[in-house]
């Protein structure tokens, strides 16, 4: 492999597709189409559409477009019925251009062009918090918060989320620790040498492991809040983690990273932990294939179901893989549907592995990374740097600036709750 993950194939198809779609008026569902062919009209194309929410297709049909000569454009209105958009639900319009006749390389109906437009994604109304306040207790090694049957545990040395017990099962196998690195891509280590230039972030985990967190907690109304402050490499960055536990056992994790002006950028901003006893994955985000900040053109939002193994991409040379962008929520469950739901307060960057990041980094051949027997690795990130790849052997392998993590402040939050 040359450091360019599979999404490049889908991105290439999208970039070269013969029909360009654009939204003109989302209320009226008026779109424009442009024939990008140089020498061929659209006489042999047919067109279809569908409107979806997070769980199903709400409406679908076909539409007609006058035959377009090379370079010509036309506007049309999608013949859909009006939809009352609900808060907290995403609605998407997908449009497709199909080949009308069999071709040597594709059967009639083959999608040669497609586009997705998000029609509405109104934020959900705030939920009023009520109920018995969680109970906080402290030992020499941990801070525990009990809300109903759920117990949340914070390690006092690290400040990391070390336990989330739903009353019957311990859902967390290994603590959710800050993660600023990745199992380096070919572009990273062969090309722009990220491990050399950004070594402060590569060693941040070791630095955090050798220092102690500052922890405080309080019960405020019907919620309990545990706040953790971590210093990274003596002031090169500071990280604040806040854990808010609600009466029903729902847990909100808030993450705030402040990077010093003289510190270079990380490769990812997020948390990594292990979830116990799950095999199945369902998520709403871009998919179903892996995608990255600079490799998601033509990869649509949808609800996708997979296994942990199929969420990964097995590169010949093991490296970072399986990322999904624009993830609103993800469920990890066992065969009986028990597990955990993670829901972002904003879109997340997420991946699930059956092995560790260290194994992906250390292994040299496909099949070498050791498979975890009773847990999976879950990366819940705000963002990861793009994969780059203008070339694979110089600084040009680095992602373009808009896909690097050059800001000095990153903040995000998500909630966890048990699946029954």
CSV table of C-alpha atoms in Angstrom, one decimal:
chain,number,residue,atom,x,y,z
A,1,UNK,CA,0.0,0.0,0.0
A,2,UNK,CA,1.1,3.6,-0.6
A,3,UNK,CA,-0.5,5.1,2.5
A,4,UNK,CA,-3.8,5.9,0.7
A,5,UNK,CA,-6.7,4.1,2.2
A,6,UNK,CA,-9.6,2.5,0.3
A,7,UNK,CA,-11.7,5.7,0.3
A,8,UNK,CA,-9.5,7.0,-2.5
A,9,UNK,CA,-11.4,4.6,-4.9
A,10,UNK,CA,-14.7,6.1,-4.0
A,11,UNK,CA,-13.3,9.6,-4.0
A,12,UNK,CA,-11.9,9.1,-7.5
A,13,UNK,CA,-15.3,7.9,-8.8
A,14,UNK,CA,-17.0,10.9,-7.2
A,15,UNK,CA,-14.5,13.4,-8.5
A,16,UNK,CA,-14.7,12.1,-12.1
A,17,UNK,CA,-18.4,11.4,-12.2
A,18,UNK,CA,-20.0,12.9,-15.4
A,19,UNK,CA,-23.0,14.7,-13.7
A,20,UNK,CA,-22.4,17.4,-11.2
A,21,UNK,CA,-25.3,18.1,-8.8
A,22,UNK,CA,-25.8,21.3,-6.8
A,23,UNK,CA,-28.5,22.5,-4.4
A,24,UNK,CA,-30.3,25.6,-5.6
A,25,UNK,CA,-33.2,25.9,-3.1
A,26,UNK,CA,-33.5,23.3,-0.4
A,27,UNK,CA,-37.0,24.4,0.6
A,28,UNK,CA,-38.3,23.9,-2.9
A,29,UNK,CA,-36.0,20.9,-3.5
A,30,UNK,CA,-34.7,22.6,-6.6
A,31,UNK,CA,-31.3,21.2,-7.8
A,32,UNK,CA,-29.1,21.9,-10.8
A,33,UNK,CA,-27.3,19.3,-12.9
A,34,UNK,CA,-24.3,19.9,-15.2
A,35,UNK,CA,-23.1,17.5,-17.9
A,36,UNK,CA,-19.3,17.3,-17.3
A,37,UNK,CA,-18.7,15.1,-20.3
A,38,UNK,CA,-16.7,16.7,-23.1
A,39,UNK,CA,-18.1,14.7,-26.0
A,40,UNK,CA,-21.2,12.9,-24.8
A,41,UNK,CA,-24.8,14.0,-24.1
A,42,UNK,CA,-27.0,12.7,-21.3
A,43,UNK,CA,-29.4,10.9,-23.6
A,44,UNK,CA,-28.5,7.6,-22.1
A,45,UNK,CA,-29.0,8.6,-18.5
A,46,UNK,CA,-32.0,8.1,-16.1
A,47,UNK,CA,-32.4,9.7,-12.7
A,48,UNK,CA,-33.7,8.8,-9.3
A,49,UNK,CA,-34.0,10.3,-5.8
A,50,UNK,CA,-34.7,9.4,-2.2
A,51,UNK,CA,-35.3,11.2,1.0
A,52,UNK,CA,-34.0,9.4,4.2
A,53,UNK,CA,-33.8,10.0,7.8
A,54,UNK,CA,-31.5,8.1,10.2
A,55,UNK,CA,-33.5,4.9,10.1
A,56,UNK,CA,-35.4,4.6,6.8
A,57,UNK,CA,-36.2,5.8,3.3
A,58,UNK,CA,-39.2,8.2,3.7
A,59,UNK,CA,-39.9,8.9,0.0
A,60,UNK,CA,-38.3,7.9,-3.3
A,61,UNK,CA,-39.0,8.2,-7.0
A,62,UNK,CA,-37.6,9.2,-10.4
A,63,UNK,CA,-37.3,12.6,-12.1
A,64,UNK,CA,-36.7,13.7,-15.7
A,65,UNK,CA,-34.1,16.0,-17.0
A,66,UNK,CA,-33.9,17.4,-20.6
A,67,UNK,CA,-31.0,15.9,-22.6
A,68,UNK,CA,-27.9,18.0,-21.8
A,69,UNK,CA,-25.2,18.5,-24.4
A,70,UNK,CA,-21.6,18.5,-23.1
A,71,UNK,CA,-21.1,21.4,-20.7
A,72,UNK,CA,-24.8,22.3,-20.4
A,73,UNK,CA,-26.7,22.7,-17.1
A,74,UNK,CA,-30.3,22.5,-16.1
A,75,UNK,CA,-32.4,23.1,-13.0
A,76,UNK,CA,-35.1,20.7,-11.9
A,77,UNK,CA,-37.4,20.3,-8.9
A,78,UNK,CA,-37.5,16.9,-7.1
A,79,UNK,CA,-41.2,15.8,-7.0
A,80,UNK,CA,-41.3,15.0,-3.2
A,81,UNK,CA,-44.1,15.7,-0.8
A,82,UNK,CA,-43.4,18.2,1.9
A,83,UNK,CA,-41.9,16.8,5.1
A,84,UNK,CA,-42.3,18.2,8.6
A,85,UNK,CA,-38.7,18.0,9.9
A,86,UNK,CA,-38.4,16.9,13.6
A,87,UNK,CA,-35.8,18.2,16.0
A,88,UNK,CA,-32.9,15.9,16.7
A,89,UNK,CA,-33.3,14.0,13.4
A,90,UNK,CA,-31.2,14.3,10.3
A,91,UNK,CA,-32.9,14.3,6.8
A,92,UNK,CA,-30.9,13.7,3.6
A,93,UNK,CA,-31.8,13.9,-0.1
A,94,UNK,CA,-29.8,11.5,-2.3
A,95,UNK,CA,-29.9,11.9,-6.0
A,96,UNK,CA,-28.5,9.5,-8.7
A,97,UNK,CA,-27.8,9.4,-12.4
A,98,UNK,CA,-28.0,5.9,-13.9
A,99,UNK,CA,-26.9,4.3,-17.1
A,100,UNK,CA,-30.0,3.5,-19.1
A,101,UNK,CA,-28.5,0.7,-21.2
A,102,UNK,CA,-26.1,-2.1,-20.6
A,103,UNK,CA,-22.4,-1.2,-21.1
A,104,UNK,CA,-19.3,-3.4,-21.5
A,105,UNK,CA,-18.4,-2.6,-17.9
A,106,UNK,CA,-21.8,-2.1,-16.2
A,107,UNK,CA,-25.4,-3.2,-16.4
A,108,UNK,CA,-28.3,-0.9,-17.0
A,109,UNK,CA,-29.1,0.9,-13.8
A,110,UNK,CA,-25.5,1.4,-12.8
A,111,UNK,CA,-25.0,4.6,-10.8
A,112,UNK,CA,-22.5,6.7,-12.6
A,113,UNK,CA,-23.1,9.9,-10.6
A,114,UNK,CA,-24.6,10.7,-7.2
A,115,UNK,CA,-24.8,13.4,-4.5
A,116,UNK,CA,-26.2,13.8,-1.1
A,117,UNK,CA,-27.7,17.0,0.5
A,118,UNK,CA,-28.5,17.3,4.2
A,119,UNK,CA,-32.0,18.9,4.2
A,120,UNK,CA,-32.4,19.4,7.9
A,121,UNK,CA,-30.6,18.6,11.2
A,122,UNK,CA,-32.2,20.6,13.9
A,123,UNK,CA,-30.7,20.2,17.4
A,124,UNK,CA,-32.8,18.2,19.8
A,125,UNK,CA,-34.6,20.1,22.5
A,126,UNK,CA,-32.8,20.1,25.8
A,127,UNK,CA,-33.9,17.4,28.2
A,128,UNK,CA,-35.0,18.6,31.6
A,129,UNK,CA,-32.9,16.9,34.2
A,130,UNK,CA,-34.8,15.5,37.2
A,131,UNK,CA,-34.5,12.6,39.6
A,132,UNK,CA,-32.4,11.6,42.6
A,133,UNK,CA,-28.9,13.1,42.5
A,134,UNK,CA,-26.1,10.6,42.0
A,135,UNK,CA,-24.0,9.7,45.0
A,136,UNK,CA,-20.3,10.3,44.9
A,137,UNK,CA,-17.8,8.3,47.0
A,138,UNK,CA,-14.0,8.3,47.1
A,139,UNK,CA,-11.3,5.8,47.8
A,140,UNK,CA,-7.5,5.9,47.7
A,141,UNK,CA,-7.5,4.9,44.0
A,142,UNK,CA,-10.8,6.1,42.5
A,143,UNK,CA,-13.8,8.4,42.5
A,144,UNK,CA,-17.1,6.5,42.1
A,145,UNK,CA,-20.4,8.0,41.1
A,146,UNK,CA,-23.6,5.9,41.5
A,147,UNK,CA,-26.8,6.8,39.7
A,148,UNK,CA,-29.5,4.1,40.0
A,149,UNK,CA,-28.0,0.8,38.9
A,150,UNK,CA,-25.1,2.6,37.0
A,151,UNK,CA,-21.7,3.2,38.6
A,152,UNK,CA,-19.2,5.4,36.9
A,153,UNK,CA,-15.5,5.1,38.1
A,154,UNK,CA,-12.7,7.7,37.6
A,155,UNK,CA,-9.1,6.7,38.2
A,156,UNK,CA,-7.6,9.2,40.7
A,157,UNK,CA,-4.1,9.0,39.4
A,158,UNK,CA,-4.8,9.4,35.7
A,159,UNK,CA,-8.3,11.1,35.8
A,160,UNK,CA,-9.5,8.7,33.1
A,161,UNK,CA,-12.9,7.0,32.8
A,162,UNK,CA,-12.0,3.6,34.1
A,163,UNK,CA,-15.4,2.0,34.7
A,164,UNK,CA,-19.0,2.1,33.5
A,165,UNK,CA,-21.0,-0.6,35.2
A,166,UNK,CA,-24.7,-0.9,34.1
A,167,UNK,CA,-25.7,-2.9,37.2
A,168,UNK,CA,-24.9,-6.3,35.6
A,169,UNK,CA,-21.8,-5.9,33.5
A,170,UNK,CA,-18.6,-3.8,33.5
A,171,UNK,CA,-18.7,-2.2,30.0
A,172,UNK,CA,-15.2,-0.7,30.1
A,173,UNK,CA,-12.3,-3.1,29.8
A,174,UNK,CA,-9.5,-0.5,29.6
A,175,UNK,CA,-9.8,3.3,30.6
A,176,UNK,CA,-10.6,5.9,28.1
A,177,UNK,CA,-7.3,7.8,27.8
A,178,UNK,CA,-6.5,10.9,25.7
A,179,UNK,CA,-5.1,10.0,22.3
A,180,UNK,CA,-3.2,12.4,20.1
A,181,UNK,CA,-1.5,10.0,17.8
A,182,UNK,CA,-2.3,7.2,15.3
A,183,UNK,CA,-0.8,3.9,14.1
A,184,UNK,CA,1.3,5.8,11.5
A,185,UNK,CA,0.3,5.6,7.9
A,186,UNK,CA,2.9,5.0,5.2
A,187,UNK,CA,2.6,8.7,4.4
A,188,UNK,CA,3.4,9.6,8.0
A,189,UNK,CA,6.5,7.6,8.5
A,190,UNK,CA,7.9,7.1,5.0
A,191,UNK,CA,6.9,10.6,3.8
A,192,UNK,CA,6.7,13.6,6.0
A,193,UNK,CA,8.2,11.9,9.1
A,194,UNK,CA,5.5,12.9,11.5
A,195,UNK,CA,7.1,10.8,14.3
A,196,UNK,CA,10.1,13.0,14.2
A,197,UNK,CA,8.5,16.5,13.8
A,198,UNK,CA,5.5,15.8,16.1
A,199,UNK,CA,7.3,13.6,18.6
A,200,UNK,CA,5.8,15.6,21.6
A,201,UNK,CA,2.4,14.1,20.8
A,202,UNK,CA,3.8,10.7,20.1
A,203,UNK,CA,5.2,10.6,23.6
A,204,UNK,CA,2.3,12.4,25.3
A,205,UNK,CA,0.8,9.2,26.6
A,206,UNK,CA,4.1,8.3,28.4
A,207,UNK,CA,4.3,11.8,29.8
A,208,UNK,CA,0.7,11.6,31.1
A,209,UNK,CA,1.3,8.2,32.6
A,210,UNK,CA,4.2,9.6,34.7
A,211,UNK,CA,2.2,12.5,36.2
A,212,UNK,CA,-0.9,12.8,38.4
A,213,UNK,CA,-4.2,14.4,37.6
A,214,UNK,CA,-5.8,17.2,39.4
A,215,UNK,CA,-9.3,16.1,40.3
A,216,UNK,CA,-12.3,17.8,41.8
A,217,UNK,CA,-16.0,16.9,42.1
A,218,UNK,CA,-19.3,18.3,43.1
A,219,UNK,CA,-23.0,17.4,43.2
A,220,UNK,CA,-25.0,20.2,41.4
A,221,UNK,CA,-28.8,19.8,41.4
A,222,UNK,CA,-29.6,16.4,40.0
A,223,UNK,CA,-26.1,15.8,38.5
A,224,UNK,CA,-22.7,14.9,39.7
A,225,UNK,CA,-19.7,16.4,38.0
A,226,UNK,CA,-16.1,15.2,38.2
A,227,UNK,CA,-13.5,17.6,36.7
A,228,UNK,CA,-9.9,16.6,35.7
A,229,UNK,CA,-7.0,18.8,34.7
A,230,UNK,CA,-3.9,17.3,33.0
A,231,UNK,CA,-0.7,19.1,32.0
A,232,UNK,CA,1.1,17.7,28.9
A,233,UNK,CA,4.9,18.0,28.7
A,234,UNK,CA,5.1,20.9,31.2
A,235,UNK,CA,2.9,23.4,29.6
A,236,UNK,CA,3.0,22.4,26.0
A,237,UNK,CA,-0.7,21.7,26.3
A,238,UNK,CA,-3.4,21.4,28.9
A,239,UNK,CA,-6.4,19.1,28.9
A,240,UNK,CA,-9.6,19.4,30.9
A,241,UNK,CA,-11.9,16.4,31.2
A,242,UNK,CA,-15.3,16.7,32.8
A,243,UNK,CA,-17.6,13.8,33.6
A,244,UNK,CA,-21.3,14.6,34.2
A,245,UNK,CA,-23.4,11.8,35.6
A,246,UNK,CA,-27.2,12.1,35.4
A,247,UNK,CA,-29.9,10.4,37.6
A,248,UNK,CA,-30.7,7.8,34.9
A,249,UNK,CA,-27.0,6.8,34.6
A,250,UNK,CA,-26.3,8.7,31.4
A,251,UNK,CA,-22.7,10.0,31.3
A,252,UNK,CA,-21.5,13.1,29.5
A,253,UNK,CA,-17.8,13.3,28.7
A,254,UNK,CA,-16.5,16.8,27.9
A,255,UNK,CA,-13.0,17.3,26.5
A,256,UNK,CA,-11.1,20.6,26.2
A,257,UNK,CA,-7.6,20.8,24.8
A,258,UNK,CA,-5.6,24.0,24.9
A,259,UNK,CA,-2.3,23.9,22.9
A,260,UNK,CA,0.6,26.3,23.5
A,261,UNK,CA,1.4,28.7,20.6
A,262,UNK,CA,4.9,27.1,20.2
A,263,UNK,CA,3.6,23.5,20.1
A,264,UNK,CA,3.2,21.8,16.8
A,265,UNK,CA,-0.1,20.0,15.8
A,266,UNK,CA,-1.2,16.6,17.0
A,267,UNK,CA,-2.4,13.9,14.6
A,268,UNK,CA,-5.8,13.4,16.4
A,269,UNK,CA,-7.8,14.8,19.2
A,270,UNK,CA,-9.8,12.3,21.1
A,271,UNK,CA,-10.1,9.5,23.6
A,272,UNK,CA,-9.3,5.8,23.3
A,273,UNK,CA,-10.6,3.0,25.5
A,274,UNK,CA,-11.8,-0.6,25.4
A,275,UNK,CA,-15.4,-1.9,25.5
A,276,UNK,CA,-15.9,-5.4,26.9
A,277,UNK,CA,-17.9,-8.2,25.3
A,278,UNK,CA,-19.2,-6.6,22.1
A,279,UNK,CA,-19.0,-7.8,18.5
A,280,UNK,CA,-21.6,-5.8,16.5
A,281,UNK,CA,-21.6,-2.1,15.5
A,282,UNK,CA,-24.3,0.2,14.2
A,283,UNK,CA,-23.6,3.8,13.6
A,284,UNK,CA,-25.0,6.9,11.9
A,285,UNK,CA,-22.3,8.7,9.9
A,286,UNK,CA,-20.4,8.5,6.7
A,287,UNK,CA,-20.0,5.0,5.4
A,288,UNK,CA,-20.2,2.1,5.0
A,289,UNK,CA,-16.5,2.1,4.0
A,290,UNK,CA,-13.7,3.8,6.0
A,291,UNK,CA,-13.3,7.6,5.4
A,292,UNK,CA,-11.2,10.5,6.6
A,293,UNK,CA,-11.3,14.2,6.6
A,294,UNK,CA,-9.6,14.4,3.2
A,295,UNK,CA,-11.1,11.1,1.9
A,296,UNK,CA,-14.9,11.3,2.2
A,297,UNK,CA,-16.1,12.9,-1.0
A,298,UNK,CA,-18.9,10.6,-2.3
A,299,UNK,CA,-19.2,8.7,1.0
A,300,UNK,CA,-22.7,9.4,2.2
A,301,UNK,CA,-24.4,9.8,5.6
A,302,UNK,CA,-26.5,6.8,6.6
A,303,UNK,CA,-27.1,4.2,9.3
A,304,UNK,CA,-24.7,1.3,8.8
A,305,UNK,CA,-24.5,-2.0,10.5
A,306,UNK,CA,-21.3,-4.0,10.7
A,307,UNK,CA,-19.1,-6.2,12.8
A,308,UNK,CA,-16.0,-5.0,14.6
A,309,UNK,CA,-13.8,-7.1,12.2
A,310,UNK,CA,-15.6,-5.6,9.1
A,311,UNK,CA,-15.2,-2.1,10.5
A,312,UNK,CA,-11.4,-2.5,10.0
A,313,UNK,CA,-9.4,-2.4,6.7
A,314,UNK,CA,-6.7,-5.0,6.6
A,315,UNK,CA,-3.8,-3.3,4.9
A,316,UNK,CA,-0.8,-5.4,3.9
A,317,UNK,CA,1.4,-3.2,6.1
A,318,UNK,CA,-0.7,-2.6,9.3
A,319,UNK,CA,-1.5,1.0,10.1
A,320,UNK,CA,-4.3,3.3,11.1
A,321,UNK,CA,-7.5,2.1,9.6
A,322,UNK,CA,-11.3,2.0,9.8
A,323,UNK,CA,-12.0,5.6,10.6
A,324,UNK,CA,-15.5,7.0,10.1
A,325,UNK,CA,-16.3,10.7,9.9
A,326,UNK,CA,-19.4,12.8,10.7
A,327,UNK,CA,-20.6,10.1,13.2
A,328,UNK,CA,-23.6,11.3,15.2
A,329,UNK,CA,-23.9,8.1,17.2
A,330,UNK,CA,-22.5,4.6,17.4
A,331,UNK,CA,-23.8,1.5,19.2
A,332,UNK,CA,-21.6,-1.4,20.2
A,333,UNK,CA,-23.4,-4.5,21.3
A,334,UNK,CA,-23.2,-8.3,21.9
A,335,UNK,CA,-25.4,-10.9,20.3
A,336,UNK,CA,-28.2,-10.1,22.7
A,337,UNK,CA,-28.1,-6.4,22.1
A,338,UNK,CA,-26.4,-5.4,25.3
A,339,UNK,CA,-23.6,-2.9,25.2
A,340,UNK,CA,-23.1,0.9,25.0
A,341,UNK,CA,-24.4,3.8,23.0
A,342,UNK,CA,-22.1,6.8,22.3
A,343,UNK,CA,-23.8,9.9,21.0
A,344,UNK,CA,-21.9,13.0,20.0
A,345,UNK,CA,-22.9,16.5,20.9
A,346,UNK,CA,-21.4,17.3,17.6
A,347,UNK,CA,-20.2,15.0,14.7
A,348,UNK,CA,-17.5,12.6,15.8
A,349,UNK,CA,-14.6,10.8,14.2
A,350,UNK,CA,-14.8,7.1,15.3
A,351,UNK,CA,-13.1,3.8,14.7
A,352,UNK,CA,-13.4,0.3,16.2
A,353,UNK,CA,-10.6,-2.3,16.2
A,354,UNK,CA,-10.2,-5.8,17.4
A,355,UNK,CA,-6.6,-5.1,18.2
A,356,UNK,CA,-4.6,-2.3,19.8
A,357,UNK,CA,-3.0,0.8,18.3
A,358,UNK,CA,0.4,-0.4,19.5
A,359,UNK,CA,-0.1,-3.7,17.7
A,360,UNK,CA,-1.0,-1.9,14.5
A,361,UNK,CA,2.1,0.3,14.9
A,362,UNK,CA,4.5,-2.6,15.7
A,363,UNK,CA,3.3,-5.1,13.2
A,364,UNK,CA,5.0,-5.3,9.7
A,365,UNK,CA,2.7,-7.7,7.9
A,366,UNK,CA,-1.1,-8.4,7.5
A,367,UNK,CA,-2.3,-10.9,10.1
A,368,UNK,CA,0.4,-10.1,12.7
A,369,UNK,CA,-1.6,-7.8,15.0
A,370,UNK,CA,-2.8,-9.9,18.0
A,371,UNK,CA,-6.6,-10.0,18.3
A,372,UNK,CA,-8.2,-9.0,21.6
A,373,UNK,CA,-10.2,-11.9,23.0
A,374,UNK,CA,-12.8,-10.2,25.2
A,375,UNK,CA,-12.8,-6.5,24.3
A,376,UNK,CA,-12.6,-4.1,21.4
A,377,UNK,CA,-10.8,-0.8,21.1
A,378,UNK,CA,-13.1,2.2,20.6
A,379,UNK,CA,-11.7,5.6,19.4
A,380,UNK,CA,-14.1,8.5,20.1
A,381,UNK,CA,-12.4,11.5,18.5
A,382,UNK,CA,-13.3,15.0,17.6
A,383,UNK,CA,-11.1,14.9,14.5
A,384,UNK,CA,-8.1,13.1,13.0
A,385,UNK,CA,-5.6,14.6,10.5
A,386,UNK,CA,-6.1,13.7,6.9
A,387,UNK,CA,-4.1,10.9,5.3
A,388,UNK,CA,-2.3,13.2,2.8
A,389,UNK,CA,-0.5,11.6,-0.1
A,390,UNK,CA,0.4,14.1,-2.8
A,391,UNK,CA,3.5,11.9,-2.9
A,392,UNK,CA,4.6,9.2,-0.4
A,393,UNK,CA,8.3,10.0,0.1
A,394,UNK,CA,8.7,13.7,1.0
A,395,UNK,CA,7.0,16.6,2.9
A,396,UNK,CA,4.4,16.6,0.2
A,397,UNK,CA,3.0,13.4,1.8
A,398,UNK,CA,1.7,15.6,4.6
A,399,UNK,CA,-2.0,16.4,4.5
A,400,UNK,CA,-3.0,19.8,3.0
A,401,UNK,CA,-3.2,22.5,5.7
A,402,UNK,CA,-7.0,22.5,5.8
A,403,UNK,CA,-6.8,18.8,6.9
A,404,UNK,CA,-4.1,19.3,9.5
A,405,UNK,CA,-4.9,20.1,13.2
A,406,UNK,CA,-3.4,23.5,13.3
A,407,UNK,CA,-5.8,25.2,15.8
A,408,UNK,CA,-4.7,25.8,19.3
A,409,UNK,CA,-8.0,25.0,21.0
A,410,UNK,CA,-10.2,21.9,20.5
A,411,UNK,CA,-13.3,21.0,22.5
A,412,UNK,CA,-16.0,18.4,22.1
A,413,UNK,CA,-18.4,16.2,24.2
A,414,UNK,CA,-20.4,13.0,23.9
A,415,UNK,CA,-22.7,10.9,26.1
A,416,UNK,CA,-22.5,7.2,27.0
A,417,UNK,CA,-25.5,5.1,28.1
A,418,UNK,CA,-26.0,1.4,28.5
A,419,UNK,CA,-27.9,-0.6,25.9
A,420,UNK,CA,-30.3,-3.2,27.3
